[in-house]
Coordinates of C-alpha atoms in Angstrom, one line a residue:
X1 CA 26.3 70.0 46.3
X2 CA 29.3 72.2 45.9
X3 CA 32.4 72.0 43.8
X4 CA 34.8 71.0 46.5
X5 CA 37.2 68.7 44.6
X6 CA 35.8 65.7 46.6
X7 CA 37.3 66.9 49.9
X8 CA 34.8 64.7 51.7
X9 CA 31.5 62.9 51.4
X10 CA 28.7 64.5 53.4
X11 CA 26.5 62.1 55.3
X12 CA 23.2 63.3 56.7
X13 CA 22.5 62.1 60.2
X14 CA 18.7 61.3 60.1
X15 CA 18.4 58.7 62.8
X16 CA 16.1 61.0 64.9
X17 CA 13.8 61.4 62.0
X18 CA 13.8 57.8 61.0
X19 CA 12.6 56.9 64.5
X20 CA 9.4 58.8 63.7
X21 CA 8.5 56.5 60.8
X22 CA 7.4 52.9 61.0
X23 CA 8.0 51.1 57.8
X24 CA 5.7 48.1 57.6
X25 CA 5.2 46.2 54.3
X26 CA 4.2 49.0 51.9
X27 CA 6.6 51.9 51.3
X28 CA 4.2 54.5 52.7
X29 CA 3.2 54.8 56.3
X30 CA 1.9 57.2 58.8
X31 CA 3.4 57.5 62.3
X32 CA 3.4 60.0 65.2
X33 CA 6.2 62.6 65.8
X34 CA 7.4 63.9 69.1
X35 CA 4.8 66.7 68.9
X36 CA 2.1 64.3 67.8
X37 CA 2.0 65.6 64.2
X38 CA 1.6 63.0 61.4
X39 CA 4.6 61.9 59.4
X40 CA 4.4 60.5 55.9
X41 CA 7.2 58.2 54.7
X42 CA 7.7 57.3 51.1
X43 CA 10.9 55.8 49.6
X44 CA 13.1 57.2 52.3
X45 CA 11.6 60.7 52.3
X46 CA 9.8 61.8 55.4
X47 CA 7.2 64.6 55.5
X48 CA 6.6 66.1 58.9
X49 CA 3.9 68.6 59.8
X50 CA 5.6 71.6 61.4
X51 CA 2.8 74.1 61.6
X52 CA -0.7 75.0 60.3
X53 CA -0.6 73.5 56.7
X54 CA 3.2 73.7 56.7
X55 CA 5.5 70.7 56.3
X56 CA 9.1 69.8 56.1
X57 CA 10.4 66.9 53.9
X58 CA 13.7 65.3 55.0
X59 CA 15.3 62.8 52.8
X60 CA 17.8 59.9 52.9
X61 CA 21.0 60.7 51.0
X62 CA 20.6 59.8 47.3
X63 CA 24.2 58.5 47.3
X64 CA 27.0 57.9 49.7
X65 CA 28.8 60.9 48.2
X66 CA 26.1 63.5 48.0
X67 CA 23.2 64.6 50.3
X68 CA 20.1 66.4 49.1
X69 CA 18.2 69.4 50.4
X70 CA 15.4 69.5 52.9
X71 CA 12.1 70.6 51.2
X72 CA 9.5 72.9 52.6
X73 CA 5.8 72.8 51.7
X74 CA 3.3 75.6 52.5
X75 CA -0.3 75.2 51.7
X76 CA -2.3 78.3 51.0
X77 CA -6.0 78.9 50.3
X78 CA -5.6 78.1 46.6
X79 CA -2.0 77.2 45.9
X80 CA 1.0 75.4 47.3
X81 CA 4.5 76.9 47.7
X82 CA 7.5 74.5 47.7
X83 CA 10.9 75.4 49.0
X84 CA 13.9 73.7 47.2
X85 CA 13.7 70.9 44.8
X86 CA 16.4 68.2 45.6
X87 CA 19.5 66.8 44.1
X88 CA 17.8 64.3 41.8
X89 CA 14.6 64.6 39.8
X90 CA 13.4 61.2 41.2
X91 CA 13.5 62.7 44.6
X92 CA 11.4 65.7 43.4
X93 CA 8.9 63.2 42.1
X94 CA 8.7 61.5 45.5
X95 CA 8.1 64.9 47.1
X96 CA 5.3 65.6 44.7
X97 CA 3.7 62.2 45.6
X98 CA 3.9 63.2 49.2
X99 CA 2.4 66.6 48.6
X100 CA -0.5 65.0 46.7
X101 CA -1.2 62.8 49.8
X102 CA -2.0 65.9 51.9
X103 CA -3.6 68.4 49.3
X104 CA -5.2 68.5 45.9
X105 CA -4.1 72.1 45.4
X106 CA -1.5 72.7 42.7
X107 CA 2.1 73.9 43.3
X108 CA 2.1 77.5 42.2
X109 CA 5.4 78.6 43.6
X110 CA 8.8 76.9 43.8
X111 CA 11.4 78.9 45.7
X112 CA 15.1 78.3 45.7
X113 CA 17.2 79.3 48.7
X114 CA 20.5 79.4 46.8
X115 CA 22.2 78.0 43.6
X116 CA 23.7 74.8 44.9
X117 CA 22.4 72.0 42.7
X118 CA 21.2 69.7 45.4
X119 CA 18.5 72.3 46.0
X120 CA 17.2 72.7 42.5
X121 CA 18.1 69.8 40.1
X122 CA 14.5 68.6 40.5
X123 CA 13.0 71.8 39.2
X124 CA 12.2 70.4 35.8
X125 CA 9.8 67.8 37.4
X126 CA 7.8 70.6 39.0
X127 CA 7.8 72.5 35.7
X128 CA 6.4 69.5 33.9
X129 CA 3.8 68.5 36.4
X130 CA 2.6 72.1 37.2
X131 CA 2.4 74.2 34.0
X132 CA 2.5 77.9 34.8
X133 CA 4.5 77.4 38.0
X134 CA 6.6 80.3 39.1
X135 CA 10.1 79.3 39.9
X136 CA 11.5 82.0 42.2
X137 CA 15.2 82.8 42.9
X138 CA 17.3 85.8 43.7
X139 CA 18.5 87.4 40.5
X140 CA 22.1 86.2 40.5
X141 CA 21.1 82.8 42.0
X142 CA 19.1 82.2 38.8
X143 CA 22.2 82.8 36.7
X144 CA 24.5 80.6 38.8
X145 CA 22.0 77.7 38.5
X146 CA 22.1 77.7 34.7
X147 CA 25.9 77.9 34.7
X148 CA 26.8 75.4 37.4
X149 CA 24.1 72.6 37.3
X150 CA 24.6 71.6 33.6
X151 CA 28.4 71.9 34.0
X152 CA 28.5 69.6 36.9
X153 CA 26.2 67.0 35.3
X154 CA 28.2 67.0 32.1
X155 CA 31.5 66.8 34.0
X156 CA 30.4 63.9 36.2
X157 CA 28.9 61.8 33.3
X158 CA 31.9 62.3 31.0
X159 CA 33.8 59.2 30.0
X160 CA 36.7 58.8 32.4
X161 CA 35.3 61.1 35.0
X162 CA 36.4 60.6 38.6
X163 CA 32.9 59.6 39.5
X164 CA 32.8 56.9 36.8
X165 CA 36.3 55.6 37.6
X166 CA 35.4 55.4 41.3
X167 CA 32.3 53.4 40.4
X168 CA 34.1 51.1 38.1
X169 CA 36.7 50.3 40.8
X170 CA 33.9 49.6 43.3
X171 CA 32.2 47.3 40.9
X172 CA 35.5 45.4 40.3
X173 CA 36.0 45.0 44.1
X174 CA 32.4 43.9 44.5
X175 CA 32.8 41.2 41.8
X176 CA 36.1 40.0 43.3
X177 CA 34.7 40.1 46.8
X178 CA 37.8 41.8 48.1
X179 CA 39.5 45.2 47.9
X180 CA 42.8 45.9 46.1
X181 CA 44.8 45.0 49.1
X182 CA 43.2 41.5 49.2
X183 CA 41.0 42.1 52.2
X184 CA 37.9 39.9 51.8
X185 CA 34.5 41.6 52.3
X186 CA 31.9 40.3 54.7
X187 CA 28.4 39.6 53.5
X188 CA 27.2 42.8 55.2
X189 CA 29.9 44.8 53.5
X190 CA 29.0 43.3 50.1
X191 CA 25.3 44.1 50.7
X192 CA 26.2 47.7 51.5
X193 CA 28.4 48.0 48.4
X194 CA 25.6 46.6 46.3
X195 CA 23.3 49.4 47.5
X196 CA 26.0 52.1 47.0
X197 CA 26.6 50.9 43.4
X198 CA 23.0 51.0 42.5
X199 CA 22.6 54.5 43.9
X200 CA 25.6 55.8 42.1
X201 CA 24.5 54.2 38.8
X202 CA 21.1 55.8 39.2
X203 CA 22.7 59.2 39.9
X204 CA 24.7 59.0 36.7
X205 CA 21.6 57.9 34.8
X206 CA 19.6 60.9 36.0
X207 CA 22.4 63.3 35.3
X208 CA 22.6 62.1 31.7
X209 CA 19.1 63.3 31.1
X210 CA 19.1 66.2 33.5
X211 CA 17.0 69.3 32.4
X212 CA 18.0 72.5 34.1
X213 CA 15.1 75.0 34.4
X214 CA 16.0 78.6 34.9
X215 CA 13.9 80.4 37.4
X216 CA 11.2 82.5 35.7
X217 CA 10.7 85.0 38.5
X218 CA 13.7 86.7 40.1
X219 CA 13.9 89.2 42.9
X220 CA 16.3 91.5 44.6
X221 CA 16.4 92.0 48.4
X222 CA 12.9 91.0 49.5
X223 CA 9.8 89.4 47.9
X224 CA 6.5 89.0 49.7
X225 CA 3.9 86.6 48.5
X226 CA 0.4 86.3 49.8
X227 CA -0.9 82.7 49.7
X228 CA -4.4 83.8 50.6
X229 CA -4.4 83.0 54.2
X230 CA -0.8 83.8 55.1
X231 CA 2.1 86.1 54.1
X232 CA 5.4 84.6 53.1
X233 CA 8.5 86.7 53.1
X234 CA 11.5 85.7 50.9
X235 CA 14.7 87.6 51.8
X236 CA 18.1 87.6 50.2
X237 CA 20.9 88.0 52.8
X238 CA 23.7 88.2 50.3
X239 CA 27.0 86.4 51.0
X240 CA 26.9 83.8 53.7
X241 CA 27.1 80.1 52.8
X242 CA 26.7 81.0 49.1
X243 CA 26.9 84.3 47.2
X244 CA 23.1 84.9 47.8
X245 CA 21.4 83.0 50.6
X246 CA 17.7 83.5 50.8
X247 CA 15.4 82.6 53.7
X248 CA 11.6 82.0 53.6
X249 CA 9.7 83.2 56.7
X250 CA 6.1 82.9 57.8
X251 CA 5.7 85.8 60.3
X252 CA 2.3 84.7 61.6
X253 CA 3.5 81.2 62.3
X254 CA 7.1 82.1 63.1
X255 CA 8.4 79.3 60.8
X256 CA 11.8 79.9 59.1
X257 CA 13.4 78.0 56.2
X258 CA 17.1 78.9 56.0
X259 CA 18.6 76.9 53.2
X260 CA 22.3 76.1 53.7
X261 CA 22.9 79.2 55.8
X262 CA 22.1 76.8 58.6
X263 CA 22.9 73.1 58.1
X264 CA 23.4 70.2 60.4
X265 CA 24.5 66.9 58.8
X266 CA 25.7 66.7 61.7
X267 CA 28.4 69.3 60.7
X268 CA 27.9 72.5 58.8
X269 CA 29.1 73.1 55.2
X270 CA 31.8 75.8 55.0
X271 CA 33.2 75.2 51.5
X272 CA 33.1 78.2 49.2
X273 CA 31.5 80.3 51.9
X274 CA 31.9 83.9 53.2
X275 CA 32.5 83.4 56.9
X276 CA 32.8 87.1 57.9
X277 CA 29.5 88.3 56.4
X278 CA 28.0 84.9 57.2
X279 CA 28.6 85.4 60.9
X280 CA 27.2 88.9 60.9
X281 CA 24.1 87.6 59.0
X282 CA 23.5 84.8 61.5
X283 CA 23.6 87.3 64.4
X284 CA 20.8 89.2 62.7
X285 CA 18.9 86.0 61.9
X286 CA 19.0 85.1 65.6
X287 CA 16.7 88.1 66.2
X288 CA 13.9 86.6 64.0
X289 CA 11.3 84.9 66.3
X290 CA 11.1 81.2 65.5
X291 CA 8.9 78.4 66.7
X292 CA 10.2 76.2 63.9
X293 CA 13.5 76.5 62.0
X294 CA 14.1 74.2 59.0
X295 CA 17.7 74.1 57.9
X296 CA 19.0 73.3 54.4
X297 CA 20.0 69.8 55.7
X298 CA 19.4 68.0 58.9
X299 CA 16.7 67.9 61.5
X300 CA 14.1 70.5 62.3
X301 CA 14.9 72.9 65.1
X302 CA 12.6 74.9 67.4
X303 CA 14.8 77.8 68.5
X304 CA 18.1 79.5 67.6
X305 CA 20.4 77.4 69.8
X306 CA 22.0 75.7 66.8
X307 CA 22.2 79.1 65.0
X308 CA 24.2 80.5 67.8
X309 CA 26.5 77.4 67.9
X310 CA 27.2 77.8 64.1
X311 CA 27.9 81.5 64.6
X312 CA 30.3 80.7 67.4
X313 CA 32.3 78.4 65.0
X314 CA 32.5 81.1 62.4
X315 CA 33.5 83.8 64.9
X316 CA 36.1 81.5 66.5
X317 CA 37.8 81.1 63.1
X318 CA 37.6 84.8 62.4
X319 CA 39.1 85.7 65.8
X320 CA 42.0 83.2 65.5
X321 CA 42.8 84.2 61.9
X322 CA 42.9 87.9 62.9
X323 CA 45.2 87.2 65.8
X324 CA 47.6 85.2 63.7
X325 CA 47.7 87.8 61.0
X326 CA 48.4 90.5 63.6
X327 CA 51.4 88.4 64.7
X328 CA 52.7 88.3 61.2
X329 CA 52.2 84.6 60.8
X330 CA 52.8 83.4 57.2
X331 CA 49.5 82.6 55.6
X332 CA 50.5 79.1 54.7
X333 CA 51.2 78.4 58.4
X334 CA 47.9 79.7 59.7
X335 CA 45.8 76.6 59.1
X336 CA 48.0 74.4 61.2
X337 CA 47.8 76.9 64.1
X338 CA 44.0 77.1 64.2
X339 CA 42.3 75.0 66.8
X340 CA 38.5 74.9 66.9
X341 CA 38.1 71.4 68.3
X342 CA 36.7 72.7 71.6
X343 CA 33.7 73.8 69.6
X344 CA 33.0 70.2 68.5
X345 CA 31.1 69.3 71.6
X346 CA 27.5 68.3 71.2
X347 CA 26.0 67.6 67.7
X348 CA 29.3 68.1 65.9
X349 CA 31.2 65.4 67.9
X350 CA 30.7 62.2 65.8
X351 CA 32.9 60.2 68.2
X352 CA 35.4 59.7 65.3
X353 CA 38.9 60.9 66.2
X354 CA 40.4 62.1 64.1
X355 CA 37.3 62.9 62.0
X356 CA 38.2 63.6 58.4
X357 CA 34.9 65.4 57.7
X358 CA 35.5 67.8 60.6
X359 CA 39.1 68.4 59.4
X360 CA 37.8 69.1 55.9
X361 CA 35.2 71.5 57.2
X362 CA 37.7 73.4 59.4
X363 CA 40.4 73.6 56.7
X364 CA 37.8 75.0 54.2
X365 CA 36.5 77.5 56.9
X366 CA 40.0 78.7 57.7
X367 CA 40.9 79.1 54.0
X368 CA 37.8 81.1 53.3
X369 CA 38.2 83.2 56.5
X370 CA 41.7 84.2 55.5
X371 CA 40.5 85.4 52.1
X372 CA 37.6 87.3 53.6
X373 CA 39.7 89.0 56.3
X374 CA 42.4 90.0 53.9
X375 CA 40.0 91.0 51.1
X376 CA 41.6 88.6 48.7
X377 CA 40.4 86.0 46.1
X378 CA 37.5 88.2 45.0
X379 CA 35.6 87.8 48.2
X380 CA 36.4 91.1 50.0
X381 CA 34.0 92.0 52.7

């Protein structure tokens, strides 16, 4: 998703969603959600009805190393709007299959919440299947997509890349039935490794033929689209989790899609973020009335409780960094003095101690906060 030098592998926690789907025989089923809305399940992707002709699609991780975005679907009188297009084109194809199960209307609009590739690598599939589609993004987001997505795909598929070397080592271990230390794998471990290897190979295959489609409709600040029977407001909030985070809001339904400005996997993503402006933005977002909130990753929410929790984490880092700077603490000593573990309670407490994912998230948050507070590294507030 982001270029984080492999600090950690993000794993989506989708157990609550999986309980809503009953997989029996074929790969597509219908079950009942906790609010008695139908849920379609296809190849690990789960479409949940969240409002009047509005759906959220939540996916299994395409690999053990990368997640993929949630997807939004809004059905208007004549056309369909889709929000975000996944990490792999194959996932976008699955989403389109699900969409066709609930409507015969064409997808007219595809909106990107930000530039991160796990939200738009599947755009070419929509362009091919829906000629004339308007792919919408904030003006600079469109530029970041065509720079970063091809670069990442070429880097990862290059001979001798870290991804290829890691896969090759895993294949050797799988064939030998043991790791490099001589530890013998159990049958369950070998089965899990086989699944991981297949997913990583598929990822590389899709990257080798990846087509990156530049958005053909850009906007600044706010764009309102009338889908015939409802108004959709697309707003750029500027620097938060990315340089330009956009939300998609249905005022009449009070449904908000936030992209990675709000993420629960179960922990948020803080890498390459702008914590100071992000915290301020979340405080404003909390004033938006919501009955349903769909984050960039993780389960659907029905209020701003998690939004406030995330803001509390950002503000906690900002407060402690400011205090340490005021004391004249050397910058390289600040990370070791920051303690935000008291904020882990609830959804962020995975029960793993120490948790390397949490540590990576906090280290990245502190690093970015220091830069924001001091106005350094090109990210002055």
